[in-house]
Structures are given as C-alpha cells and as structure tokens.
C-alpha atoms as a printed R data frame, in Angstrom:
   type eleno elety resid chain resno      x       y      z
1  ATOM     1    CA   MET     A     1 50.104 -18.092 28.970
2  ATOM     2    CA   PRO     A     2 50.292 -15.655 26.040
3  ATOM     3    CA   THR     A     3 50.227 -11.953 26.888
4  ATOM     4    CA   TYR     A     4 48.429  -9.218 24.964
5  ATOM     5    CA   VAL     A     5 48.777  -5.457 25.214
6  ATOM     6    CA   THR     A     6 45.505  -3.767 24.337
7  ATOM     7    CA   LEU     A     7 45.294  -0.067 23.542
8  ATOM     8    CA   LEU     A     8 41.820   1.324 24.113
9  ATOM     9    CA   ASN     A     9 40.095   4.511 23.046
10 ATOM    10    CA   TRP     A    10 36.776   5.622 24.397
11 ATOM    11    CA   THR     A    11 33.900   5.921 21.967
12 ATOM    12    CA   ASP     A    12 31.499   8.867 22.227
13 ATOM    13    CA   GLN     A    13 29.367   6.703 24.519
14 ATOM    14    CA   GLY     A    14 32.377   5.775 26.663
15 ATOM    15    CA   ILE     A    15 33.538   9.344 27.203
16 ATOM    16    CA   ARG     A    16 30.013  10.527 28.024
17 ATOM    17    CA   ASN     A    17 29.978   7.935 30.800
18 ATOM    18    CA   TYR     A    18 33.573   8.392 31.986
19 ATOM    19    CA   ARG     A    19 32.464   8.363 35.633
20 ATOM    20    CA   ASP     A    20 31.598   4.671 35.242
21 ATOM    21    CA   THR     A    21 35.021   3.646 33.965
22 ATOM    22    CA   PRO     A    22 36.200   2.014 37.232
23 ATOM    23    CA   LYS     A    23 33.028  -0.103 37.351
24 ATOM    24    CA   ARG     A    24 33.405  -0.976 33.677
25 ATOM    25    CA   ALA     A    25 36.987  -2.075 34.353
26 ATOM    26    CA   GLU     A    26 35.741  -4.433 37.079
27 ATOM    27    CA   ALA     A    27 33.122  -5.851 34.725
28 ATOM    28    CA   PHE     A    28 35.784  -6.327 32.029
29 ATOM    29    CA   ALA     A    29 38.001  -8.260 34.460
30 ATOM    30    CA   ALA     A    30 35.098 -10.464 35.561
31 ATOM    31    CA   ALA     A    31 34.065 -11.204 31.963
32 ATOM    32    CA   ALA     A    32 37.675 -12.035 31.043
33 ATOM    33    CA   GLU     A    33 37.928 -14.482 33.942
34 ATOM    34    CA   LYS     A    34 34.734 -16.256 32.868
35 ATOM    35    CA   LEU     A    35 36.388 -16.919 29.506
36 ATOM    36    CA   GLY     A    36 39.684 -18.082 31.049
37 ATOM    37    CA   ALA     A    37 41.686 -14.868 30.621
38 ATOM    38    CA   LYS     A    38 43.108 -12.498 33.218
39 ATOM    39    CA   ILE     A    39 43.611  -8.736 33.243
40 ATOM    40    CA   LEU     A    40 47.136  -8.332 34.611
41 ATOM    41    CA   ASN     A    41 47.168  -4.529 34.600
42 ATOM    42    CA   LEU     A    42 44.917  -1.723 33.492
43 ATOM    43    CA   TYR     A    43 46.109   1.860 33.166
44 ATOM    44    CA   TRP     A    44 44.200   5.030 32.333
45 ATOM    45    CA   THR     A    45 46.548   7.065 30.174
46 ATOM    46    CA   VAL     A    46 47.088  10.486 28.642
47 ATOM    47    CA   GLY     A    47 47.998  10.709 24.976
48 ATOM    48    CA   SER     A    48 46.916   8.769 21.915
49 ATOM    49    CA   TYR     A    49 45.129   6.102 23.954
50 ATOM    50    CA   ASP     A    50 42.750   6.439 26.887
51 ATOM    51    CA   ILE     A    51 43.458   3.069 28.512
52 ATOM    52    CA   VAL     A    52 46.116   0.366 28.234
53 ATOM    53    CA   ALA     A    53 45.334  -3.182 29.357
54 ATOM    54    CA   VAL     A    54 47.752  -6.068 29.780
55 ATOM    55    CA   VAL     A    55 45.845  -9.309 29.354
56 ATOM    56    CA   GLU     A    56 46.793 -12.975 29.671
57 ATOM    57    CA   ALA     A    57 44.767 -15.531 27.758
58 ATOM    58    CA   PRO     A    58 45.341 -19.192 26.933
59 ATOM    59    CA   ASP     A    59 45.209 -18.523 23.176
60 ATOM    60    CA   ASP     A    60 44.416 -15.962 20.485
61 ATOM    61    CA   GLU     A    61 40.826 -17.146 20.201
62 ATOM    62    CA   THR     A    62 40.140 -16.529 23.887
63 ATOM    63    CA   ALA     A    63 41.815 -13.122 23.801
64 ATOM    64    CA   THR     A    64 39.764 -12.187 20.755
65 ATOM    65    CA   ALA     A    65 36.525 -13.358 22.399
66 ATOM    66    CA   VAL     A    66 37.264 -11.275 25.507
67 ATOM    67    CA   LEU     A    67 37.965  -8.168 23.444
68 ATOM    68    CA   LEU     A    68 34.949  -8.692 21.188
69 ATOM    69    CA   GLN     A    69 32.735  -8.814 24.272
70 ATOM    70    CA   LEU     A    70 34.373  -5.645 25.567
71 ATOM    71    CA   GLY     A    71 33.986  -3.791 22.263
72 ATOM    72    CA   GLY     A    72 30.423  -5.016 21.875
73 ATOM    73    CA   VAL     A    73 29.349  -3.029 24.930
74 ATOM    74    CA   GLY     A    74 30.130   0.117 22.941
75 ATOM    75    CA   ASN     A    75 32.346   2.110 25.317
76 ATOM    76    CA   VAL     A    76 35.741   1.461 23.712
77 ATOM    77    CA   ARG     A    77 37.530   0.508 20.527
78 ATOM    78    CA   THR     A    78 40.608  -1.673 20.830
79 ATOM    79    CA   THR     A    79 43.930  -2.294 19.145
80 ATOM    80    CA   THR     A    80 45.657  -5.408 20.423
81 ATOM    81    CA   LEU     A    81 49.285  -6.496 20.240
82 ATOM    82    CA   ARG     A    82 50.629  -9.963 21.045
83 ATOM    83    CA   ALA     A    83 53.498  -9.480 23.489
84 ATOM    84    CA   PHE     A    84 56.411 -11.873 23.989
85 ATOM    85    CA   GLY     A    85 58.283 -12.209 27.279
86 ATOM    86    CA   ARG     A    86 62.021 -12.788 27.559
87 ATOM    87    CA   GLU     A    87 61.800 -16.595 27.624
88 ATOM    88    CA   GLU     A    88 59.455 -16.617 24.643
89 ATOM    89    CA   MET     A    89 61.806 -14.355 22.713
90 ATOM    90    CA   ASP     A    90 64.753 -16.621 23.554
91 ATOM    91    CA   ARG     A    91 62.825 -19.579 22.061
92 ATOM    92    CA   ILE     A    92 61.907 -17.543 18.974
93 ATOM    93    CA   ILE     A    93 65.533 -16.567 18.410
94 ATOM    94    CA   ALA     A    94 66.656 -20.185 18.873
95 ATOM    95    CA   LYS     A    95 64.180 -21.299 16.191
96 ATOM    96    CA   ALA     A    96 65.254 -18.519 13.845
97 ATOM    97    CA   THR     A    97 68.939 -19.304 14.173
98 ATOM    98    CA   GLY     A    98 68.487 -23.089 13.940
C-alpha cells in the first residue's frame, strides 16, 4: 500500500487545545481506518513542524480524503509527501533504465 509522510502544524485553535492532542490523534487514526487507511506512526516534534504522521492508504484519493477530514476539523494544516519504499524505488529505477 502506498505510504505518505504528512507534516502537520497546529493552527491557532490546535495550539490553544494542545492538551487534547492525544485524543485528537486517536480520532484521526479511527477516521483513517474508516476510510481504509492506517496511521503507521505519529510523532510530536520540535522544529518547523509540530507533528509528523506516517500514513498508509490504498491510493492518493483515499489519502487525500483522510487528510481533508483531518484539516477540516481546524486543528492542523498539513503538507503531505508520497514516500517510496526500497522495493518501489527498485521498480522505479528499472522502469527508468528500461
């Protein structure tokens, strides 16, 4: 299943309610599962981003739906990267080199 790395920053609303972040993470995981995605890891971080999530989803549309639902709650803004594992990268290189 495709993997996505999502970089999250709290909005003003999200930081005001920082005490709820563990509960919000649980709700995010449950919502993702309902749509067929899975949160593999979630890290609270220091630096340019407040949270980093590693998400598996069957396709880009599902990943986008999960993250739109998350953003729609109003606690975070997201930047998402499609990540490729070693086997995927081997296949990409094989296609590129013919």
